[in-house]
Short mmCIF file of C-alpha atoms and ligand atoms in Angstrom, two decimals:
data_model
loop_
_atom_site.label_atom_id
_atom_site.label_comp_id
_atom_site.label_asym_id
_atom_site.label_seq_id
_atom_site.Cartn_x
_atom_site.Cartn_y
_atom_site.Cartn_z
CA MET M 1 130.55 131.34 149.38
CA SER M 2 134.04 130.34 148.35
CA PRO M 3 135.19 131.73 144.99
CA HIS M 4 135.53 128.11 143.83
CA ALA M 5 132.07 126.94 144.89
CA GLY M 6 131.45 125.45 141.45
CA LEU M 7 134.39 123.10 141.88
CA GLU M 8 133.12 121.64 145.13
CA LEU M 9 130.74 119.21 143.44
CA LEU M 10 133.11 117.98 140.76
CA THR M 11 134.16 114.35 140.69
CA THR M 12 137.42 115.54 139.16
CA ALA M 13 140.04 116.31 141.79
CA VAL M 14 141.13 119.94 141.57
CA LEU M 15 144.13 121.54 143.26
CA MET M 16 145.38 125.10 142.86
CA LEU M 17 148.95 126.17 143.48
CA ASP M 18 150.46 129.59 144.02
CA GLU M 19 153.78 130.93 142.73
CA ASN M 20 155.68 128.85 145.29
CA LEU M 21 153.78 125.73 144.30
CA HIS M 22 151.96 125.82 147.60
CA VAL M 23 148.42 124.52 147.67
CA THR M 24 145.84 127.32 147.83
CA TYR M 25 142.78 125.23 147.14
CA ALA M 26 141.71 121.58 147.12
CA ASN M 27 138.21 120.37 146.35
CA PRO M 28 136.52 117.41 148.10
CA ALA M 29 137.34 115.09 145.21
CA ALA M 30 141.02 115.94 145.72
CA GLU M 31 140.72 115.16 149.43
CA LEU M 32 139.34 111.77 148.48
CA LEU M 33 141.87 111.07 145.77
CA PHE M 34 144.90 112.10 147.82
CA ALA M 35 143.49 110.65 151.02
CA GLN M 36 143.96 113.71 153.19
CA GLY M 37 141.84 116.55 154.48
CA ARG M 38 142.27 119.87 152.79
CA ASN M 39 143.48 121.51 155.99
CA HIS M 40 146.54 119.32 155.73
CA MET M 41 147.19 120.38 152.16
CA LEU M 42 146.40 124.10 152.24
CA GLY M 43 149.44 126.35 152.45
CA VAL M 44 151.77 123.36 152.08
CA ALA M 45 154.10 122.88 149.11
CA PHE M 46 152.86 120.30 146.63
CA ASP M 47 155.81 117.98 147.22
CA ALA M 48 155.27 118.18 150.94
CA ALA M 49 151.58 117.39 150.57
CA LEU M 50 152.36 114.54 148.17
CA PRO M 51 155.90 113.39 148.86
CA GLY M 52 157.67 111.00 146.51
CA ASN M 53 156.68 112.77 143.29
CA ASP M 54 159.84 114.70 142.39
CA ASP M 55 159.49 114.23 138.65
CA PHE M 56 156.00 115.58 138.59
CA MET M 57 157.04 118.42 140.89
CA SER M 58 159.73 119.55 138.46
CA ARG M 59 157.24 119.43 135.60
CA LEU M 60 154.99 121.69 137.66
CA ALA M 61 157.88 124.07 138.29
CA GLN M 62 158.46 124.22 134.53
CA ALA M 63 154.80 124.78 133.80
CA LEU M 64 154.88 127.68 136.23
CA GLU M 65 158.06 129.15 134.82
CA PHE M 66 156.93 129.03 131.19
CA GLU M 67 153.24 129.61 131.92
CA ALA M 68 152.54 126.55 129.81
CA GLY M 69 150.15 123.83 130.86
CA PHE M 70 150.38 120.16 130.01
CA ASN M 71 148.29 117.00 129.91
CA ASP M 72 149.31 113.53 130.89
CA ASN M 73 147.06 110.57 130.14
CA ASP M 74 149.31 108.13 131.87
CA LEU M 75 150.54 109.72 135.05
CA LEU M 76 151.75 107.68 137.99
CA LEU M 77 151.74 109.51 141.28
CA GLU M 78 152.62 108.14 144.64
CA VAL M 79 149.79 108.55 147.11
CA GLU M 80 150.45 107.34 150.63
CA GLY M 81 153.16 105.07 149.33
CA TYR M 82 150.97 103.49 146.66
CA PRO M 83 150.97 104.28 142.95
CA ALA M 84 147.87 106.03 141.61
CA HIS M 85 147.29 105.84 137.91
CA LEU M 86 145.93 109.20 136.80
CA HIS M 87 144.96 111.42 133.96
CA CYS M 88 145.89 115.03 134.60
CA VAL M 89 145.37 118.44 133.02
CA ILE M 90 147.60 121.27 134.23
CA THR M 91 146.59 124.78 133.25
CA PRO M 92 148.12 128.18 134.10
CA ALA M 93 145.58 130.14 136.13
CA GLU M 94 144.35 133.46 134.85
CA THR M 95 142.66 134.77 137.95
CA ALA M 96 143.14 137.77 140.15
CA GLY M 97 143.88 135.50 143.12
CA PRO M 98 147.19 134.03 144.23
CA GLU M 99 146.76 130.80 142.27
CA ARG M 100 149.10 130.29 139.34
CA LEU M 101 148.42 126.69 138.34
CA ILE M 102 145.23 124.66 138.21
CA LEU M 103 145.70 120.91 138.52
CA GLU M 104 142.93 118.51 137.56
CA PHE M 105 143.19 114.79 138.19
CA ARG M 106 140.97 111.90 137.31
CA GLN M 107 141.54 108.31 138.17
CA LEU M 108 142.27 106.34 135.06
CA GLU M 109 139.81 103.60 135.86
CA GLN M 110 137.03 106.15 135.78
CA GLN M 111 138.43 107.41 132.52
CA LEU M 112 138.43 103.88 131.13
CA LYS M 113 134.86 103.33 132.19
CA ILE M 114 133.72 106.39 130.29
CA ALA M 115 135.58 105.30 127.17
CA ARG M 116 134.12 101.84 127.53
CA GLU M 117 130.59 103.14 127.80
CA ALA M 118 131.00 105.21 124.67
CA LYS M 119 132.35 102.17 122.86
CA ILE M 120 129.52 99.98 124.06
CA LEU M 121 126.92 102.47 122.89
CA GLU M 122 128.59 102.75 119.49
CA GLN M 123 128.74 98.98 119.11
CA GLN M 124 125.12 98.61 120.11
CA GLN M 125 124.15 101.28 117.63
CA ALA M 126 126.03 99.46 114.88
CA SER M 127 124.52 96.12 115.72
CA ARG M 128 121.03 97.60 115.80
CA GLU M 129 121.50 99.08 112.38
CA LEU M 130 122.73 95.79 111.01
CA ILE M 131 119.71 94.03 112.47
CA ARG M 132 117.33 96.63 111.06
CA ASN M 133 118.71 96.20 107.58
CA LEU M 134 118.59 92.46 107.88
CA ALA M 135 115.02 92.60 109.19
CA HIS M 136 113.97 94.64 106.16
CA GLU M 137 115.53 92.13 103.81
CA ILE M 138 113.83 89.22 105.55
CA LYS M 139 110.48 90.93 105.84
CA ASN M 140 110.04 91.73 102.18
CA PRO M 141 109.88 88.16 100.79
CA LEU M 142 107.78 86.89 103.71
CA GLY M 143 104.56 88.26 102.24
CA GLY M 144 105.30 86.41 99.00
CA ILE M 145 106.04 83.14 100.77
CA ARG M 146 102.86 83.35 102.82
CA GLY M 147 100.73 84.18 99.77
CA ALA M 148 102.21 81.31 97.76
CA ALA M 149 101.60 78.87 100.61
CA GLN M 150 97.94 79.94 100.75
CA LEU M 151 97.53 79.45 97.01
CA LEU M 152 99.21 76.08 97.25
CA GLU M 153 96.93 75.09 100.11
CA ARG M 154 93.85 75.69 97.97
CA GLU M 155 95.24 73.42 95.27
CA LEU M 156 95.90 70.57 97.63
CA ALA M 157 93.56 67.64 97.14
CA ASP M 158 94.68 65.84 100.26
CA ALA M 159 93.59 67.69 103.42
CA GLU M 160 96.33 66.03 105.43
CA GLN M 161 98.96 67.79 103.39
CA ARG M 162 97.56 71.14 104.59
CA GLU M 163 99.42 70.49 107.78
CA PHE M 164 102.59 71.41 105.87
CA THR M 165 101.27 74.58 104.30
CA GLN M 166 99.94 75.57 107.72
CA VAL M 167 103.44 75.21 109.12
CA ILE M 168 104.76 77.52 106.40
CA ILE M 169 102.02 80.09 107.09
CA LYS M 170 102.39 80.00 110.86
CA GLU M 171 106.16 80.26 110.76
CA THR M 172 106.09 83.16 108.29
CA ASP M 173 103.62 84.91 110.61
CA ARG M 174 105.94 84.37 113.53
CA LEU M 175 108.91 85.71 111.58
CA GLN M 176 106.84 88.64 110.38
CA SER M 177 105.96 89.67 113.91
CA LEU M 178 109.54 89.24 115.08
CA MET M 179 110.73 91.43 112.19
CA ASN M 180 108.10 94.04 113.03
CA ARG M 181 109.35 94.17 116.57
CA LEU M 182 112.91 94.54 115.34
CA LEU M 183 111.88 97.42 113.13
CA THR M 184 109.72 99.50 115.47
CA PRO M 185 111.96 101.83 117.45
CA ASN M 186 112.63 104.24 114.66
CA ARG M 187 110.10 106.93 115.37
CA LEU M 188 111.34 110.24 116.65
CA PRO M 189 110.88 110.81 120.38
CA ARG M 190 107.88 112.91 121.38
CA VAL M 191 109.23 114.95 124.23
CA GLU M 192 107.29 116.52 127.06
CA SER M 193 107.93 117.40 130.65
CA LEU M 194 107.18 114.37 132.77
CA ASN M 195 107.39 113.09 136.27
CA ILE M 196 109.49 109.95 136.55
CA HIS M 197 107.39 108.63 139.41
CA GLU M 198 104.24 108.70 137.28
CA VAL M 199 106.12 106.61 134.75
CA LEU M 200 107.22 104.19 137.46
CA GLU M 201 103.74 103.90 138.95
CA HIS M 202 102.41 103.09 135.50
CA VAL M 203 105.05 100.39 135.05
CA ARG M 204 104.27 99.03 138.50
CA THR M 205 100.57 98.67 137.65
CA LEU M 206 101.36 96.88 134.40
CA LEU M 207 103.81 94.59 136.13
CA LEU M 208 101.44 93.63 138.94
CA ALA M 209 98.76 92.87 136.35
CA GLU M 210 101.18 90.69 134.39
CA PHE M 211 102.41 88.82 137.46
CA PRO M 212 99.39 88.52 139.70
CA GLY M 213 99.84 86.87 143.06
CA SER M 214 103.16 86.72 144.78
CA LEU M 215 105.29 89.39 143.13
CA GLU M 216 106.09 92.30 145.43
CA VAL M 217 107.04 95.66 143.97
CA LYS M 218 108.41 98.07 146.57
CA ARG M 219 109.21 101.73 145.96
CA ASP M 220 111.90 103.94 147.34
CA TYR M 221 111.36 107.27 145.61
CA ASP M 222 113.15 110.56 146.07
CA THR M 223 110.05 112.69 145.65
CA SER M 224 112.06 115.90 145.46
CA LEU M 225 113.34 114.99 142.00
CA PRO M 226 112.57 117.56 139.33
CA ASP M 227 110.60 116.76 136.18
CA LEU M 228 112.42 115.23 133.27
CA THR M 229 112.07 116.09 129.61
CA GLY M 230 111.46 112.96 127.64
CA ASP M 231 109.19 110.64 125.70
CA LYS M 232 106.80 109.09 128.17
CA GLU M 233 105.90 106.05 126.11
CA GLN M 234 109.51 105.21 125.39
CA LEU M 235 110.45 105.53 129.05
CA ILE M 236 107.52 103.36 130.14
CA GLN M 237 108.56 100.74 127.61
CA ALA M 238 112.23 100.91 128.62
CA ILE M 239 111.55 100.60 132.35
CA LEU M 240 108.90 97.95 131.78
CA ASN M 241 111.34 95.83 129.78
CA VAL M 242 113.88 96.00 132.58
CA ALA M 243 111.31 95.43 135.32
CA ARG M 244 109.71 92.54 133.44
CA ASN M 245 113.09 90.83 133.23
CA ALA M 246 113.48 91.33 136.97
CA ALA M 247 110.04 89.84 137.62
CA GLN M 248 110.77 86.91 135.30
CA ALA M 249 114.12 86.33 136.98
CA THR M 250 112.38 85.86 140.32
CA GLY M 251 109.88 83.53 138.70
CA GLY M 252 107.20 86.09 139.50
CA LEU M 253 107.58 85.24 143.17
CA GLY M 254 110.27 87.57 144.40
CA GLU M 255 110.68 91.13 145.48
CA ILE M 256 111.42 94.01 143.17
CA ARG M 257 112.45 97.47 144.29
CA MET M 258 112.10 100.62 142.24
CA VAL M 259 114.49 103.30 143.48
CA THR M 260 114.95 106.87 142.27
CA ARG M 261 117.85 109.16 143.15
CA ILE M 262 119.61 112.22 141.87
CA ALA M 263 123.04 111.60 140.32
CA ARG M 264 125.58 114.39 139.99
CA GLN M 265 128.27 115.03 137.43
CA VAL M 266 127.64 112.07 135.21
CA THR M 267 129.51 111.49 131.99
CA ILE M 268 127.80 109.42 129.35
CA ALA M 269 129.46 108.71 126.04
CA ARG M 270 131.92 111.56 126.65
CA LYS M 271 129.23 114.11 127.42
CA ARG M 272 129.00 115.61 130.88
CA PHE M 273 125.78 116.41 132.63
CA ARG M 274 125.48 118.24 135.93
CA HIS M 275 122.50 116.21 137.05
CA ALA M 276 120.76 113.03 136.11
CA ILE M 277 117.93 110.94 137.48
CA ALA M 278 119.01 107.42 138.36
CA VAL M 279 116.19 104.88 138.25
CA SER M 280 117.17 101.50 139.67
CA ILE M 281 115.21 98.29 139.35
CA GLU M 282 116.46 95.73 141.82
CA ASP M 283 115.47 92.12 142.23
CA ASP M 284 116.37 89.18 144.44
CA GLY M 285 116.48 86.64 141.62
CA PRO M 286 119.41 84.39 140.68
CA GLY M 287 121.29 87.11 138.76
CA VAL M 288 122.35 87.59 135.14
CA PRO M 289 124.07 84.45 133.85
CA PRO M 290 127.80 85.33 133.79
CA GLU M 291 128.29 83.95 130.29
CA LEU M 292 125.67 86.43 129.01
CA ALA M 293 126.74 89.45 131.04
CA GLU M 294 128.79 91.10 128.30
CA ARG M 295 126.09 90.67 125.69
CA ILE M 296 122.66 91.11 127.25
CA PHE M 297 122.11 94.50 125.62
CA TYR M 298 122.61 93.09 122.16
CA PRO M 299 119.50 92.19 120.19
CA LEU M 300 118.51 88.51 120.05
CA VAL M 301 120.60 87.61 123.09
CA SER M 302 118.41 85.78 125.58
CA GLY M 303 118.93 83.47 128.49
CA ARG M 304 115.25 82.60 128.72
CA GLN M 305 113.28 79.80 127.10
CA GLY M 306 111.20 81.52 124.45
CA GLY M 307 112.86 84.90 125.03
CA SER M 308 113.23 87.20 122.04
CA GLY M 309 116.31 88.92 123.37
CA LEU M 310 114.89 92.27 122.31
CA GLY M 311 113.84 93.75 125.64
CA LEU M 312 117.12 95.21 126.81
CA SER M 313 118.27 96.19 123.35
CA LEU M 314 115.11 98.27 122.88
CA ALA M 315 115.33 99.66 126.40
CA GLN M 316 118.94 100.74 125.85
CA SER M 317 118.03 102.31 122.55
CA PHE M 318 115.17 104.32 124.09
CA VAL M 319 117.35 105.43 126.96
CA SER M 320 120.19 106.46 124.69
CA GLN M 321 117.70 108.57 122.71
CA HIS M 322 117.36 110.39 126.03
CA HIS M 323 121.18 110.72 126.14
CA GLY M 324 121.21 108.24 128.98
CA ILE M 325 122.56 104.78 129.58
CA ILE M 326 121.49 101.57 131.30
CA GLU M 327 124.05 99.88 133.52
CA PHE M 328 123.73 96.83 135.70
CA GLU M 329 125.43 94.93 138.47
CA SER M 330 124.43 91.46 139.36
CA GLU M 331 125.16 88.67 141.74
CA SER M 332 123.02 85.80 142.88
CA GLY M 333 120.22 87.18 145.04
CA HIS M 334 120.81 90.78 144.09
CA THR M 335 120.61 92.36 140.66
CA ARG M 336 120.33 96.04 139.96
CA PHE M 337 119.68 97.65 136.60
CA THR M 338 120.06 101.43 136.63
CA LEU M 339 118.75 103.78 133.99
CA VAL M 340 120.70 107.02 134.13
CA LEU M 341 118.65 109.80 132.56
CA PRO M 342 120.39 113.18 132.29
CA LEU M 343 118.45 116.28 133.29
CA ARG M 344 119.47 118.44 130.41
CA THR M 345 119.58 122.20 130.65
CA ALA M 346 118.36 124.36 127.80
CA GLY M 347 121.94 124.62 126.51
CA GLU M 348 122.50 120.90 126.58
CA MET M 349 119.22 120.31 124.72
CA MET M 350 120.65 121.99 121.68
CA GLN M 351 123.49 119.51 121.36
N1 ADP W 401 117.08 91.03 136.32
C1 ADP W 401 117.65 90.02 135.65
N2 ADP W 401 118.07 88.90 136.31
C2 ADP W 401 118.66 87.89 135.64
N3 ADP W 401 118.86 87.86 134.31
C3 ADP W 401 118.47 88.92 133.60
C4 ADP W 401 117.84 90.06 134.22
N4 ADP W 401 117.58 90.96 133.26
C5 ADP W 401 118.01 90.43 132.10
N5 ADP W 401 118.54 89.20 132.28
C6 ADP W 401 119.12 88.32 131.25
O1 ADP W 401 119.25 89.05 130.06
C7 ADP W 401 118.62 88.38 128.99
C8 ADP W 401 118.19 89.36 127.92
O2 ADP W 401 117.07 90.10 128.32
P1 ADP W 401 116.12 90.77 127.23
O3 ADP W 401 116.95 91.58 126.30
O4 ADP W 401 115.00 91.46 127.92
O5 ADP W 401 115.57 89.53 126.40
P2 ADP W 401 114.55 88.39 126.85
O6 ADP W 401 113.84 88.86 128.09
O7 ADP W 401 113.61 88.25 125.69
O8 ADP W 401 115.38 87.17 127.06
C9 ADP W 401 117.50 87.62 129.66
O9 ADP W 401 117.09 86.52 128.88
C10 ADP W 401 118.17 87.17 130.95
O10 ADP W 401 118.97 86.01 130.73
MG1 MG W 402 113.04 90.70 128.42
#
């Protein structure tokens, strides 16, 4: 095994340079980023491997001379004649080998995506809290309104006027149940070791019962996936909410696919995980309406007649209790929601 085996799987591009600034190591992510095989880079000076980057080269020479690393969040390198916008971390190497500098590069777009996800999760958290507080405030007087309407109804001489008190009672009941649904997800997760495919099979059964007839639910499972530590009920609810939307989008007549895969080196809200389980729910419906796309995870946002707009908000909240995230991509005829659920090691559990 190579001494740098651990670096081979990283999505961050890693190069190592010796005292002459010649490349001694490049990982596969670096091959991808710099668009050349490592055999072309190994043993070659950095500025020969990546010509056109004199400024950066002299900063590397300085880092080497003073044994001082540096970071750059806004680095422009020329790669094959095109600018690449990068984030880099340069560190002096402290190994017994020939390498003197370790260079790590990430593409800025990837960096931006991570920041954006963290921001989205924070915003969703804030909006959920606001809604919870509001729901409490609305819920409290509802009991009083309902009770008063019942008393009033008994006093009414004219039976026809009961129509009005009945409206009050029915509407307070409706609000009450909406508020209850807004207030539920506050229990602590009950974690156990679980098999994601059992969860999916459960969801599939529920879905087929809810949409009898023409809905098709196909599976494409990676059965070698390890067990996950999580709250089974929450995961069933989260996946069901996503899958139900998919079924509704197809009008109950389309095809849904449930896909499981391993995902490596995922970063969610600035935390890195070596492995995660990616559960995708795909459908062939008309797609998420573009004007809603930015907001569908917010509570009370719905594009459906009679929709509560709570399904995805709850699902996201359950998944983020598992340190995961739900993402989606959608176009007409193909929509995919993916729940990324980190497989946390014992160390990561403590965080
Ligand atoms: N698979 C999908 N295809 C198309 N639109 C979707 C899909 N999933 C979600 N949506 C859109 O997102 C909205 C919000 O979903 P959700 O939070 O579950 O609330 P609700 O289902 O009550 O409307 C839906 O109303 C729909 O417009
Ligand atoms: Mg829904």
